Amino acid sequence: MSASQPGRQAGRQEGRKAGRKAGREAGRQCDTNGLFFSRAPPGGRRLSRKVGLSANTSQFTLAGEPFRILGGSMHYFRVPRAYWRDRLMKTKACGINTVTTYYISLAAELGLWVILRPGPYVSAGLDLGGLPSWLLRDGNMRVRTTYPGFTHAVNVFFDKLIPKIVPLQALTSRGVSELLITSDHRNGLRAGGVFVNREYVGFFKRRSLEMVLPDGQGKRTLSLLVENCGRVHQGQDLDKQRKGLVGDVLLNGAPLRDFTIYSLDMKPSFIDRFVVPAFPAFFRGALFAYGYPSDTFVKLPGWGKGVLFLNGLNWGRYWSHGPQQALYLAGPLLNSGMNQIVVFEEQEADYKVQLEETHDLGMVADIQ
C-alpha cells in the first residue's frame, strides 16, 4: 500500500459519514429528492467528481459544460420488471436525458442520468406513501416530523442506503440537493362484513356504523371481517391509518371485549381451504395461453368487490362501483400454457371472468 492510499481511504470514509449525516438530517425535517448521477454517463465519459453538476445564475453546468436537464419520471412499481428496459428506451427516444426514478444501474447502461428519489416517503399513491405500516404500532407516532420514533427509523434506513449511492453521486458537497414537501387532506376507508355463528348477516360501510342482528337463543359468536382498503399516501391523516378494530364494538350499548384477532394469510395453502360457493369466498379458475402471452385486461361484470390473484400474485382490487372496470395483466406475468386465477369476492359473483384486448376506465367525460 502506498503512502497516499490511507489518506484516500480515510477521505472516502469521511465522505460516506458526511453523506449519511446529510441524509439523516433531511429525513428529520421532510422528504428528499436527492440528485445523483450514474457511473456511466452518456458517451461513456467519466466526470471529475470535483466538478460534477453545478449551477450559476442562468444555467446548470456539468463537468464545466452547459447542461440542460430534460427530465421524465418512471415508477418502477407500476411497470413490470420485464418492461423496465423497454420503457426507459422509449423515454430516451422522446428526447429525455434524465429520469426521476428509484433505480440507477439500468438507466446508466442506457445512457440516462438519474435524479434519485430515495424516500423513505415517496407518496406516489402508495399505501402510507411507501412508509411501512409498522411505524403506526407506536400510538404516539407522528410520521414525516421530528418525532424521535420516526427519525430513528429514518436514520436506520439512510444508514443502509447512503453507502450504496454515495459512489454514484455527482453532487459531492452535500447529500441532499432538493427538498420536497407535500400536503393534502384525505380520509381513509374502513369496511367489514358481520357474521353470527359463521353465517353472513350484513356489511358495514364507511358511514353505516349500526346494524340490526337477527334474534337467536343461547350463546352466539359474533365475527367481523375487517378489510384494509389501503392507507392514504399524503395529508394530515397519515398518522391515523391504523387498520382493524380501532374503537369499541357495542351490542345493545354494551362494549364487547376479548376478541380473537388474526390475519387472513392470502397464500395458496390458505386459499385452498376456502374455495367454496359462499360469501365472502375464494373462487378459482384456469386460463390457458398459447405461445408468447400478450398484455390483456380482466373484467369481472356481475361481481361485487374483491381481489384478483394471478399465479399466486396479488394483482389488484376490483369494485363494481368503479369507475375503472378492468385490471391490466402484463404479458410477462402470464405463463405460456396454464395459469391459475383466484378471485376473493366479498359480496356476489357471476362465476365468469372476461379477458379483453382494451382497458375499460369507466365513464368518459368530454372536457371543453
mmCIF file of C-alpha atoms in Angstrom:
data_model
loop_
_atom_site.group_PDB
_atom_site.id
_atom_site.type_symbol
_atom_site.label_atom_id
_atom_site.label_comp_id
_atom_site.label_asym_id
_atom_site.label_seq_id
_atom_site.Cartn_x
_atom_site.Cartn_y
_atom_site.Cartn_z
ATOM 1 C CA MET A 1 0.000 0.000 0.000
ATOM 2 C CA SER A 2 1.455 3.369 -0.985
ATOM 3 C CA ALA A 3 1.606 6.296 1.404
ATOM 4 C CA SER A 4 -1.213 8.115 -0.385
ATOM 5 C CA GLN A 5 -3.750 5.289 -0.198
ATOM 6 C CA PRO A 6 -4.560 5.516 3.527
ATOM 7 C CA GLY A 7 -5.330 9.190 3.033
ATOM 8 C CA ARG A 8 -7.684 8.456 0.169
ATOM 9 C CA GLN A 9 -9.364 5.685 2.153
ATOM 10 C CA ALA A 10 -9.848 7.989 5.132
ATOM 11 C CA GLY A 11 -11.296 10.614 2.801
ATOM 12 C CA ARG A 12 -13.776 8.143 1.362
ATOM 13 C CA GLN A 13 -14.862 7.117 4.863
ATOM 14 C CA GLU A 14 -15.349 10.731 5.864
ATOM 15 C CA GLY A 15 -17.357 11.302 2.697
ATOM 16 C CA ARG A 16 -19.635 8.371 3.484
ATOM 17 C CA LYS A 17 -20.148 9.672 7.024
ATOM 18 C CA ALA A 18 -20.995 13.121 5.685
ATOM 19 C CA GLY A 19 -23.424 11.666 3.180
ATOM 20 C CA ARG A 20 -25.178 9.604 5.848
ATOM 21 C CA LYS A 21 -25.359 12.608 8.168
ATOM 22 C CA ALA A 22 -26.850 14.800 5.425
ATOM 23 C CA GLY A 23 -29.393 12.122 4.587
ATOM 24 C CA ARG A 24 -30.389 11.737 8.218
ATOM 25 C CA GLU A 25 -30.752 15.481 8.726
ATOM 26 C CA ALA A 26 -33.014 15.697 5.671
ATOM 27 C CA GLY A 27 -35.095 12.782 6.917
ATOM 28 C CA ARG A 28 -35.669 14.537 10.214
ATOM 29 C CA GLN A 29 -37.236 17.503 8.500
ATOM 30 C CA CYS A 30 -39.025 16.324 5.384
ATOM 31 C CA ASP A 31 -38.749 14.045 2.390
ATOM 32 C CA THR A 32 -35.863 14.134 -0.031
ATOM 33 C CA ASN A 33 -35.274 14.145 -3.739
ATOM 34 C CA GLY A 34 -31.507 13.731 -3.954
ATOM 35 C CA LEU A 35 -29.825 14.441 -7.278
ATOM 36 C CA PHE A 36 -27.461 11.633 -8.242
ATOM 37 C CA PHE A 37 -25.841 10.551 -11.474
ATOM 38 C CA SER A 38 -24.856 7.158 -12.740
ATOM 39 C CA ARG A 39 -21.254 5.991 -13.101
ATOM 40 C CA ALA A 40 -21.597 5.553 -16.846
ATOM 41 C CA PRO A 41 -22.709 8.889 -18.320
ATOM 42 C CA PRO A 42 -23.799 9.205 -21.970
ATOM 43 C CA GLY A 43 -20.860 8.623 -24.295
ATOM 44 C CA GLY A 44 -19.001 6.626 -21.662
ATOM 45 C CA ARG A 45 -17.049 9.671 -20.455
ATOM 46 C CA ARG A 46 -16.351 9.689 -16.724
ATOM 47 C CA LEU A 47 -16.759 13.009 -14.969
ATOM 48 C CA SER A 48 -14.497 14.530 -12.393
ATOM 49 C CA ARG A 49 -16.209 14.209 -9.025
ATOM 50 C CA LYS A 50 -14.657 17.571 -8.149
ATOM 51 C CA VAL A 51 -16.597 19.315 -10.874
ATOM 52 C CA GLY A 52 -19.864 17.414 -11.174
ATOM 53 C CA LEU A 53 -23.116 19.320 -11.544
ATOM 54 C CA SER A 54 -23.281 22.958 -10.541
ATOM 55 C CA ALA A 55 -25.457 25.967 -11.228
ATOM 56 C CA ASN A 56 -24.888 29.624 -11.851
ATOM 57 C CA THR A 57 -27.440 32.393 -12.155
ATOM 58 C CA SER A 58 -28.762 31.208 -15.520
ATOM 59 C CA GLN A 59 -27.964 27.538 -16.134
ATOM 60 C CA PHE A 60 -26.647 24.193 -14.930
ATOM 61 C CA THR A 61 -23.169 23.081 -15.870
ATOM 62 C CA LEU A 62 -21.885 19.512 -15.874
ATOM 63 C CA ALA A 63 -18.122 18.962 -15.869
ATOM 64 C CA GLY A 64 -17.846 22.662 -16.666
ATOM 65 C CA GLU A 65 -20.083 22.459 -19.759
ATOM 66 C CA PRO A 66 -23.640 23.869 -20.079
ATOM 67 C CA PHE A 67 -26.180 21.186 -19.224
ATOM 68 C CA ARG A 68 -29.957 21.186 -19.596
ATOM 69 C CA ILE A 69 -31.999 18.673 -17.614
ATOM 70 C CA LEU A 70 -34.782 17.237 -19.771
ATOM 71 C CA GLY A 71 -36.455 15.058 -17.198
ATOM 72 C CA GLY A 72 -39.183 12.459 -17.016
ATOM 73 C CA SER A 73 -40.457 10.179 -14.262
ATOM 74 C CA MET A 74 -40.891 6.413 -14.105
ATOM 75 C CA HIS A 75 -42.294 4.492 -11.128
ATOM 76 C CA TYR A 76 -40.724 1.058 -11.179
ATOM 77 C CA PHE A 77 -43.558 -0.451 -9.115
ATOM 78 C CA ARG A 78 -46.081 0.499 -11.810
ATOM 79 C CA VAL A 79 -44.128 -1.188 -14.608
ATOM 80 C CA PRO A 80 -43.431 -4.943 -14.774
ATOM 81 C CA ARG A 81 -39.725 -5.623 -14.399
ATOM 82 C CA ALA A 82 -39.632 -7.242 -17.852
ATOM 83 C CA TYR A 83 -40.659 -3.875 -19.345
ATOM 84 C CA TRP A 84 -38.227 -1.602 -17.486
ATOM 85 C CA ARG A 85 -35.608 -1.545 -20.252
ATOM 86 C CA ASP A 86 -38.212 -1.023 -22.958
ATOM 87 C CA ARG A 87 -39.863 1.875 -21.127
ATOM 88 C CA LEU A 88 -36.545 3.586 -20.402
ATOM 89 C CA MET A 89 -35.500 3.248 -24.039
ATOM 90 C CA LYS A 90 -38.789 4.828 -25.128
ATOM 91 C CA THR A 91 -38.270 7.584 -22.584
ATOM 92 C CA LYS A 92 -34.852 8.315 -24.052
ATOM 93 C CA ALA A 93 -36.275 8.216 -27.598
ATOM 94 C CA CYS A 94 -38.613 11.051 -26.585
ATOM 95 C CA GLY A 95 -35.590 13.282 -26.005
ATOM 96 C CA ILE A 96 -35.396 12.797 -22.238
ATOM 97 C CA ASN A 97 -31.856 12.788 -20.855
ATOM 98 C CA THR A 98 -32.641 12.476 -17.154
ATOM 99 C CA VAL A 99 -35.096 10.142 -15.440
ATOM 100 C CA THR A 100 -36.554 10.624 -11.989
ATOM 101 C CA THR A 101 -36.724 7.137 -10.565
ATOM 102 C CA TYR A 102 -35.639 4.766 -7.806
ATOM 103 C CA TYR A 103 -33.022 2.696 -9.621
ATOM 104 C CA ILE A 104 -29.771 3.648 -11.262
ATOM 105 C CA SER A 105 -27.782 0.901 -12.962
ATOM 106 C CA LEU A 106 -30.156 0.145 -15.834
ATOM 107 C CA ALA A 107 -30.637 3.832 -16.587
ATOM 108 C CA ALA A 108 -26.859 4.258 -16.636
ATOM 109 C CA GLU A 109 -26.484 1.379 -19.051
ATOM 110 C CA LEU A 110 -28.905 3.116 -21.412
ATOM 111 C CA GLY A 111 -27.106 6.471 -21.143
ATOM 112 C CA LEU A 112 -29.603 8.280 -18.938
ATOM 113 C CA TRP A 113 -28.825 10.494 -15.983
ATOM 114 C CA VAL A 114 -30.803 9.819 -12.806
ATOM 115 C CA ILE A 115 -32.474 12.041 -10.265
ATOM 116 C CA LEU A 116 -32.788 9.569 -7.410
ATOM 117 C CA ARG A 117 -35.724 9.846 -5.035
ATOM 118 C CA PRO A 118 -34.529 7.866 -2.018
ATOM 119 C CA GLY A 119 -37.501 8.362 0.267
ATOM 120 C CA PRO A 120 -38.261 6.808 2.666
ATOM 121 C CA TYR A 121 -41.536 8.612 1.990
ATOM 122 C CA VAL A 122 -42.351 8.767 -1.729
ATOM 123 C CA SER A 123 -46.140 9.434 -1.829
ATOM 124 C CA ALA A 124 -46.897 8.248 -5.407
ATOM 125 C CA GLY A 125 -50.262 6.815 -4.448
ATOM 126 C CA LEU A 126 -48.602 4.067 -2.415
ATOM 127 C CA ASP A 127 -50.042 2.714 0.818
ATOM 128 C CA LEU A 128 -48.970 5.211 3.518
ATOM 129 C CA GLY A 129 -46.823 6.904 0.890
ATOM 130 C CA GLY A 130 -44.375 3.997 0.922
ATOM 131 C CA LEU A 131 -43.739 4.131 4.670
ATOM 132 C CA PRO A 132 -44.026 0.783 6.468
ATOM 133 C CA SER A 133 -47.267 0.391 8.417
ATOM 134 C CA TRP A 134 -45.415 -0.991 11.446
ATOM 135 C CA LEU A 135 -44.478 2.589 12.279
ATOM 136 C CA LEU A 136 -48.059 3.015 13.495
ATOM 137 C CA ARG A 137 -47.603 0.409 16.234
ATOM 138 C CA ASP A 138 -46.359 3.370 18.234
ATOM 139 C CA GLY A 139 -49.562 5.018 19.437
ATOM 140 C CA ASN A 140 -47.856 8.422 19.535
ATOM 141 C CA MET A 141 -46.248 8.152 16.095
ATOM 142 C CA ARG A 142 -46.063 11.299 14.016
ATOM 143 C CA VAL A 143 -44.653 10.416 10.611
ATOM 144 C CA ARG A 144 -42.770 12.946 8.471
ATOM 145 C CA THR A 145 -41.905 15.005 11.571
ATOM 146 C CA THR A 146 -39.041 15.198 14.076
ATOM 147 C CA TYR A 147 -40.819 12.737 16.381
ATOM 148 C CA PRO A 148 -37.978 10.553 17.779
ATOM 149 C CA GLY A 149 -39.601 7.250 16.828
ATOM 150 C CA PHE A 150 -39.829 8.378 13.214
ATOM 151 C CA THR A 151 -36.370 9.934 12.960
ATOM 152 C CA HIS A 152 -34.807 6.781 14.422
ATOM 153 C CA ALA A 153 -36.443 4.669 11.698
ATOM 154 C CA VAL A 154 -35.282 7.164 9.064
ATOM 155 C CA ASN A 155 -31.728 7.030 10.424
ATOM 156 C CA VAL A 156 -31.668 3.244 10.144
ATOM 157 C CA PHE A 157 -32.978 3.481 6.580
ATOM 158 C CA PHE A 158 -30.387 6.020 5.457
ATOM 159 C CA ASP A 159 -27.533 4.226 7.211
ATOM 160 C CA LYS A 160 -28.245 1.253 4.947
ATOM 161 C CA LEU A 161 -28.967 3.239 1.787
ATOM 162 C CA ILE A 162 -26.447 6.077 1.692
ATOM 163 C CA PRO A 163 -23.283 3.915 1.406
ATOM 164 C CA LYS A 164 -24.794 2.266 -1.677
ATOM 165 C CA ILE A 165 -25.449 5.504 -3.546
ATOM 166 C CA VAL A 166 -22.623 7.809 -2.463
ATOM 167 C CA PRO A 167 -20.231 6.369 -5.124
ATOM 168 C CA LEU A 168 -22.794 7.208 -7.810
ATOM 169 C CA GLN A 169 -23.377 10.781 -6.774
ATOM 170 C CA ALA A 170 -22.392 13.726 -8.936
ATOM 171 C CA LEU A 171 -23.005 16.290 -6.212
ATOM 172 C CA THR A 172 -20.368 15.533 -3.592
ATOM 173 C CA SER A 173 -20.553 18.632 -1.431
ATOM 174 C CA ARG A 174 -23.804 17.613 0.243
ATOM 175 C CA GLY A 175 -26.142 14.651 0.428
ATOM 176 C CA VAL A 176 -29.369 16.430 -0.473
ATOM 177 C CA SER A 177 -29.964 18.821 -3.346
ATOM 178 C CA GLU A 178 -33.689 19.394 -3.142
ATOM 179 C CA LEU A 179 -36.412 19.092 -0.518
ATOM 180 C CA LEU A 180 -39.951 18.045 -1.331
ATOM 181 C CA ILE A 181 -42.867 18.813 0.971
ATOM 182 C CA THR A 182 -46.377 17.745 0.040
ATOM 183 C CA SER A 183 -49.712 18.424 1.696
ATOM 184 C CA ASP A 184 -53.207 17.118 1.148
ATOM 185 C CA HIS A 185 -56.389 16.295 3.040
ATOM 186 C CA ARG A 186 -57.812 12.846 2.549
ATOM 187 C CA ASN A 187 -59.558 10.251 4.682
ATOM 188 C CA GLY A 188 -59.076 6.527 4.907
ATOM 189 C CA LEU A 189 -61.702 3.854 4.420
ATOM 190 C CA ARG A 190 -62.973 1.245 6.810
ATOM 191 C CA ALA A 191 -65.392 -1.532 5.867
ATOM 192 C CA GLY A 192 -66.255 -5.011 7.005
ATOM 193 C CA GLY A 193 -68.645 -7.926 6.936
ATOM 194 C CA VAL A 194 -70.514 -9.191 10.010
ATOM 195 C CA PHE A 195 -71.178 -12.868 10.810
ATOM 196 C CA VAL A 196 -73.171 -14.569 13.558
ATOM 197 C CA ASN A 197 -72.189 -18.196 14.161
ATOM 198 C CA ARG A 198 -70.316 -18.013 10.841
ATOM 199 C CA GLU A 199 -73.482 -17.018 8.964
ATOM 200 C CA TYR A 200 -73.231 -13.790 6.978
ATOM 201 C CA VAL A 201 -75.739 -11.204 8.262
ATOM 202 C CA GLY A 202 -74.603 -7.856 6.914
ATOM 203 C CA PHE A 203 -71.982 -5.388 5.811
ATOM 204 C CA PHE A 204 -70.719 -2.214 7.462
ATOM 205 C CA LYS A 205 -69.885 0.635 5.136
ATOM 206 C CA ARG A 206 -67.870 3.718 5.853
ATOM 207 C CA ARG A 207 -70.779 5.785 7.190
ATOM 208 C CA SER A 208 -73.136 2.925 8.109
ATOM 209 C CA LEU A 209 -71.965 2.019 11.598
ATOM 210 C CA GLU A 210 -75.080 0.355 13.016
ATOM 211 C CA MET A 211 -76.760 -2.943 12.161
ATOM 212 C CA VAL A 212 -79.712 -4.981 13.437
ATOM 213 C CA LEU A 213 -78.722 -8.582 14.179
ATOM 214 C CA PRO A 214 -81.213 -11.461 13.855
ATOM 215 C CA ASP A 215 -82.794 -12.849 17.012
ATOM 216 C CA GLY A 216 -81.401 -16.058 18.446
ATOM 217 C CA GLN A 217 -81.205 -18.222 21.534
ATOM 218 C CA GLY A 218 -78.246 -19.288 23.617
ATOM 219 C CA LYS A 219 -74.600 -18.376 23.181
ATOM 220 C CA ARG A 220 -73.680 -16.983 19.814
ATOM 221 C CA THR A 221 -70.385 -15.927 18.265
ATOM 222 C CA LEU A 222 -70.046 -12.559 16.538
ATOM 223 C CA SER A 223 -67.302 -12.339 13.900
ATOM 224 C CA LEU A 224 -66.138 -9.280 11.978
ATOM 225 C CA LEU A 225 -64.210 -9.417 8.713
ATOM 226 C CA VAL A 226 -62.367 -6.109 8.542
ATOM 227 C CA GLU A 227 -60.921 -5.129 5.178
ATOM 228 C CA ASN A 228 -57.857 -2.959 4.856
ATOM 229 C CA CYS A 229 -58.899 -0.726 1.971
ATOM 230 C CA GLY A 230 -55.469 0.849 1.864
ATOM 231 C CA ARG A 231 -53.915 3.811 3.592
ATOM 232 C CA VAL A 232 -53.814 7.397 2.353
ATOM 233 C CA HIS A 233 -50.479 8.439 0.898
ATOM 234 C CA GLN A 234 -50.362 12.075 1.964
ATOM 235 C CA GLY A 235 -52.035 14.664 4.144
ATOM 236 C CA GLN A 236 -52.696 15.286 7.804
ATOM 237 C CA ASP A 237 -54.353 11.885 8.304
ATOM 238 C CA LEU A 238 -51.188 9.838 7.737
ATOM 239 C CA ASP A 239 -50.901 9.198 11.479
ATOM 240 C CA LYS A 240 -54.486 7.888 11.636
ATOM 241 C CA GLN A 241 -54.131 4.955 9.268
ATOM 242 C CA ARG A 242 -54.300 2.112 11.774
ATOM 243 C CA LYS A 243 -56.455 -0.747 10.491
ATOM 244 C CA GLY A 244 -58.660 -3.266 12.251
ATOM 245 C CA LEU A 245 -60.949 -2.604 15.222
ATOM 246 C CA VAL A 246 -59.964 0.958 16.025
ATOM 247 C CA GLY A 247 -62.721 1.543 18.604
ATOM 248 C CA ASP A 248 -65.384 -0.174 20.677
ATOM 249 C CA VAL A 249 -67.874 -2.657 19.226
ATOM 250 C CA LEU A 250 -71.199 -2.187 21.052
ATOM 251 C CA LEU A 251 -74.058 -4.681 21.380
ATOM 252 C CA ASN A 252 -77.206 -3.005 22.732
ATOM 253 C CA GLY A 253 -74.958 -0.277 24.089
ATOM 254 C CA ALA A 254 -72.580 -2.605 25.920
ATOM 255 C CA PRO A 255 -68.975 -2.932 24.691
ATOM 256 C CA LEU A 256 -67.825 -6.369 23.578
ATOM 257 C CA ARG A 257 -64.377 -7.445 24.738
ATOM 258 C CA ASP A 258 -61.838 -10.235 24.296
ATOM 259 C CA PHE A 259 -61.966 -10.502 20.514
ATOM 260 C CA THR A 260 -59.639 -13.064 18.997
ATOM 261 C CA ILE A 261 -57.873 -11.177 16.210
ATOM 262 C CA TYR A 262 -55.973 -12.829 13.355
ATOM 263 C CA SER A 263 -54.994 -12.023 9.793
ATOM 264 C CA LEU A 264 -56.101 -13.872 6.688
ATOM 265 C CA ASP A 265 -52.951 -15.227 5.096
ATOM 266 C CA MET A 266 -53.638 -14.754 1.387
ATOM 267 C CA LYS A 267 -51.369 -17.595 0.277
ATOM 268 C CA PRO A 268 -52.268 -20.730 -1.738
ATOM 269 C CA SER A 269 -52.256 -23.002 1.329
ATOM 270 C CA PHE A 270 -54.844 -20.773 2.981
ATOM 271 C CA ILE A 271 -56.902 -20.082 -0.124
ATOM 272 C CA ASP A 272 -57.275 -23.795 -0.907
ATOM 273 C CA ARG A 273 -59.176 -24.284 2.362
ATOM 274 C CA PHE A 274 -61.904 -21.797 1.470
ATOM 275 C CA VAL A 275 -62.737 -22.309 -2.205
ATOM 276 C CA VAL A 276 -66.479 -22.731 -1.571
ATOM 277 C CA PRO A 277 -69.598 -21.076 -3.105
ATOM 278 C CA ALA A 278 -70.381 -18.784 -0.146
ATOM 279 C CA PHE A 279 -69.592 -15.156 0.568
ATOM 280 C CA PRO A 280 -67.051 -13.924 1.224
ATOM 281 C CA ALA A 281 -65.188 -16.706 -0.555
ATOM 282 C CA PHE A 282 -62.394 -17.616 -2.940
ATOM 283 C CA PHE A 283 -63.152 -18.723 -6.497
ATOM 284 C CA ARG A 284 -60.564 -20.478 -8.624
ATOM 285 C CA GLY A 285 -60.291 -20.849 -12.368
ATOM 286 C CA ALA A 286 -57.751 -21.619 -15.085
ATOM 287 C CA LEU A 287 -56.513 -19.686 -18.101
ATOM 288 C CA PHE A 288 -54.593 -21.363 -20.907
ATOM 289 C CA ALA A 289 -52.395 -19.081 -23.012
ATOM 290 C CA TYR A 290 -50.901 -20.182 -26.320
ATOM 291 C CA GLY A 291 -47.452 -19.132 -27.497
ATOM 292 C CA TYR A 292 -45.987 -15.935 -26.025
ATOM 293 C CA PRO A 293 -48.725 -14.228 -23.944
ATOM 294 C CA SER A 294 -49.507 -10.606 -24.674
ATOM 295 C CA ASP A 295 -50.842 -7.921 -22.369
ATOM 296 C CA THR A 296 -54.517 -8.310 -21.598
ATOM 297 C CA PHE A 297 -57.249 -6.851 -19.401
ATOM 298 C CA VAL A 298 -59.523 -8.699 -16.973
ATOM 299 C CA LYS A 299 -63.131 -7.636 -16.469
ATOM 300 C CA LEU A 300 -65.474 -9.045 -13.840
ATOM 301 C CA PRO A 301 -69.033 -7.949 -14.721
ATOM 302 C CA GLY A 302 -71.535 -9.308 -12.250
ATOM 303 C CA TRP A 303 -69.004 -9.478 -9.436
ATOM 304 C CA GLY A 304 -69.108 -7.142 -6.449
ATOM 305 C CA LYS A 305 -65.897 -6.240 -4.657
ATOM 306 C CA GLY A 306 -62.699 -8.155 -4.107
ATOM 307 C CA VAL A 307 -59.148 -9.006 -5.106
ATOM 308 C CA LEU A 308 -57.751 -10.940 -8.068
ATOM 309 C CA PHE A 309 -54.703 -13.240 -7.831
ATOM 310 C CA LEU A 310 -52.781 -14.448 -10.883
ATOM 311 C CA ASN A 311 -50.451 -17.420 -10.427
ATOM 312 C CA GLY A 312 -50.260 -16.688 -6.707
ATOM 313 C CA LEU A 313 -49.536 -12.958 -7.187
ATOM 314 C CA ASN A 314 -51.922 -10.387 -5.737
ATOM 315 C CA TRP A 315 -52.679 -8.459 -8.905
ATOM 316 C CA GLY A 316 -55.186 -5.885 -7.760
ATOM 317 C CA ARG A 317 -58.545 -4.887 -6.356
ATOM 318 C CA TYR A 318 -61.778 -4.536 -8.264
ATOM 319 C CA TRP A 319 -65.075 -2.941 -7.288
ATOM 320 C CA SER A 320 -68.275 -2.756 -9.294
ATOM 321 C CA HIS A 321 -68.690 0.881 -8.199
ATOM 322 C CA GLY A 322 -65.779 1.721 -10.472
ATOM 323 C CA PRO A 323 -65.011 3.898 -12.207
ATOM 324 C CA GLN A 324 -62.334 1.509 -13.506
ATOM 325 C CA GLN A 325 -63.878 -1.720 -14.761
ATOM 326 C CA ALA A 326 -60.810 -3.700 -15.871
ATOM 327 C CA LEU A 327 -57.496 -4.830 -14.406
ATOM 328 C CA TYR A 328 -54.346 -4.763 -16.518
ATOM 329 C CA LEU A 329 -52.464 -8.071 -16.765
ATOM 330 C CA ALA A 330 -48.943 -7.744 -18.128
ATOM 331 C CA GLY A 331 -47.965 -10.398 -20.657
ATOM 332 C CA PRO A 332 -44.657 -11.340 -18.925
ATOM 333 C CA LEU A 333 -46.600 -12.391 -15.828
ATOM 334 C CA LEU A 334 -48.645 -14.923 -17.788
ATOM 335 C CA ASN A 335 -47.324 -18.413 -18.351
ATOM 336 C CA SER A 336 -47.249 -19.937 -21.798
ATOM 337 C CA GLY A 337 -49.722 -22.695 -21.030
ATOM 338 C CA MET A 338 -51.749 -22.987 -17.831
ATOM 339 C CA ASN A 339 -52.357 -20.047 -15.493
ATOM 340 C CA GLN A 340 -54.319 -20.024 -12.257
ATOM 341 C CA ILE A 341 -56.722 -17.212 -11.431
ATOM 342 C CA VAL A 342 -58.113 -16.911 -7.902
ATOM 343 C CA VAL A 343 -60.732 -14.299 -7.011
ATOM 344 C CA PHE A 344 -61.541 -13.269 -3.455
ATOM 345 C CA GLU A 345 -65.110 -11.947 -3.614
ATOM 346 C CA GLU A 346 -66.895 -10.305 -0.707
ATOM 347 C CA GLN A 347 -70.464 -9.930 -1.939
ATOM 348 C CA GLU A 348 -71.614 -11.615 -5.154
ATOM 349 C CA ALA A 349 -70.197 -13.433 -8.167
ATOM 350 C CA ASP A 350 -71.118 -14.163 -11.760
ATOM 351 C CA TYR A 351 -68.643 -17.093 -11.841
ATOM 352 C CA LYS A 352 -67.181 -15.826 -15.132
ATOM 353 C CA VAL A 353 -64.100 -13.734 -15.850
ATOM 354 C CA GLN A 354 -63.688 -11.901 -19.160
ATOM 355 C CA LEU A 355 -60.403 -11.164 -20.933
ATOM 356 C CA GLU A 356 -60.343 -8.111 -23.187
ATOM 357 C CA GLU A 357 -57.843 -6.505 -25.546
ATOM 358 C CA THR A 358 -58.548 -2.962 -24.342
ATOM 359 C CA HIS A 359 -58.915 -1.294 -20.994
ATOM 360 C CA ASP A 360 -62.173 -0.001 -19.512
ATOM 361 C CA LEU A 361 -61.646 3.062 -17.320
ATOM 362 C CA GLY A 362 -65.358 3.602 -16.827
ATOM 363 C CA MET A 363 -67.258 6.739 -17.686
ATOM 364 C CA VAL A 364 -65.518 9.147 -20.026
ATOM 365 C CA ALA A 365 -66.255 12.875 -19.814
ATOM 366 C CA ASP A 366 -65.556 15.338 -22.625
ATOM 367 C CA ILE A 367 -63.580 18.341 -21.405
ATOM 368 C CA GLN A 368 -64.269 21.546 -23.312
#
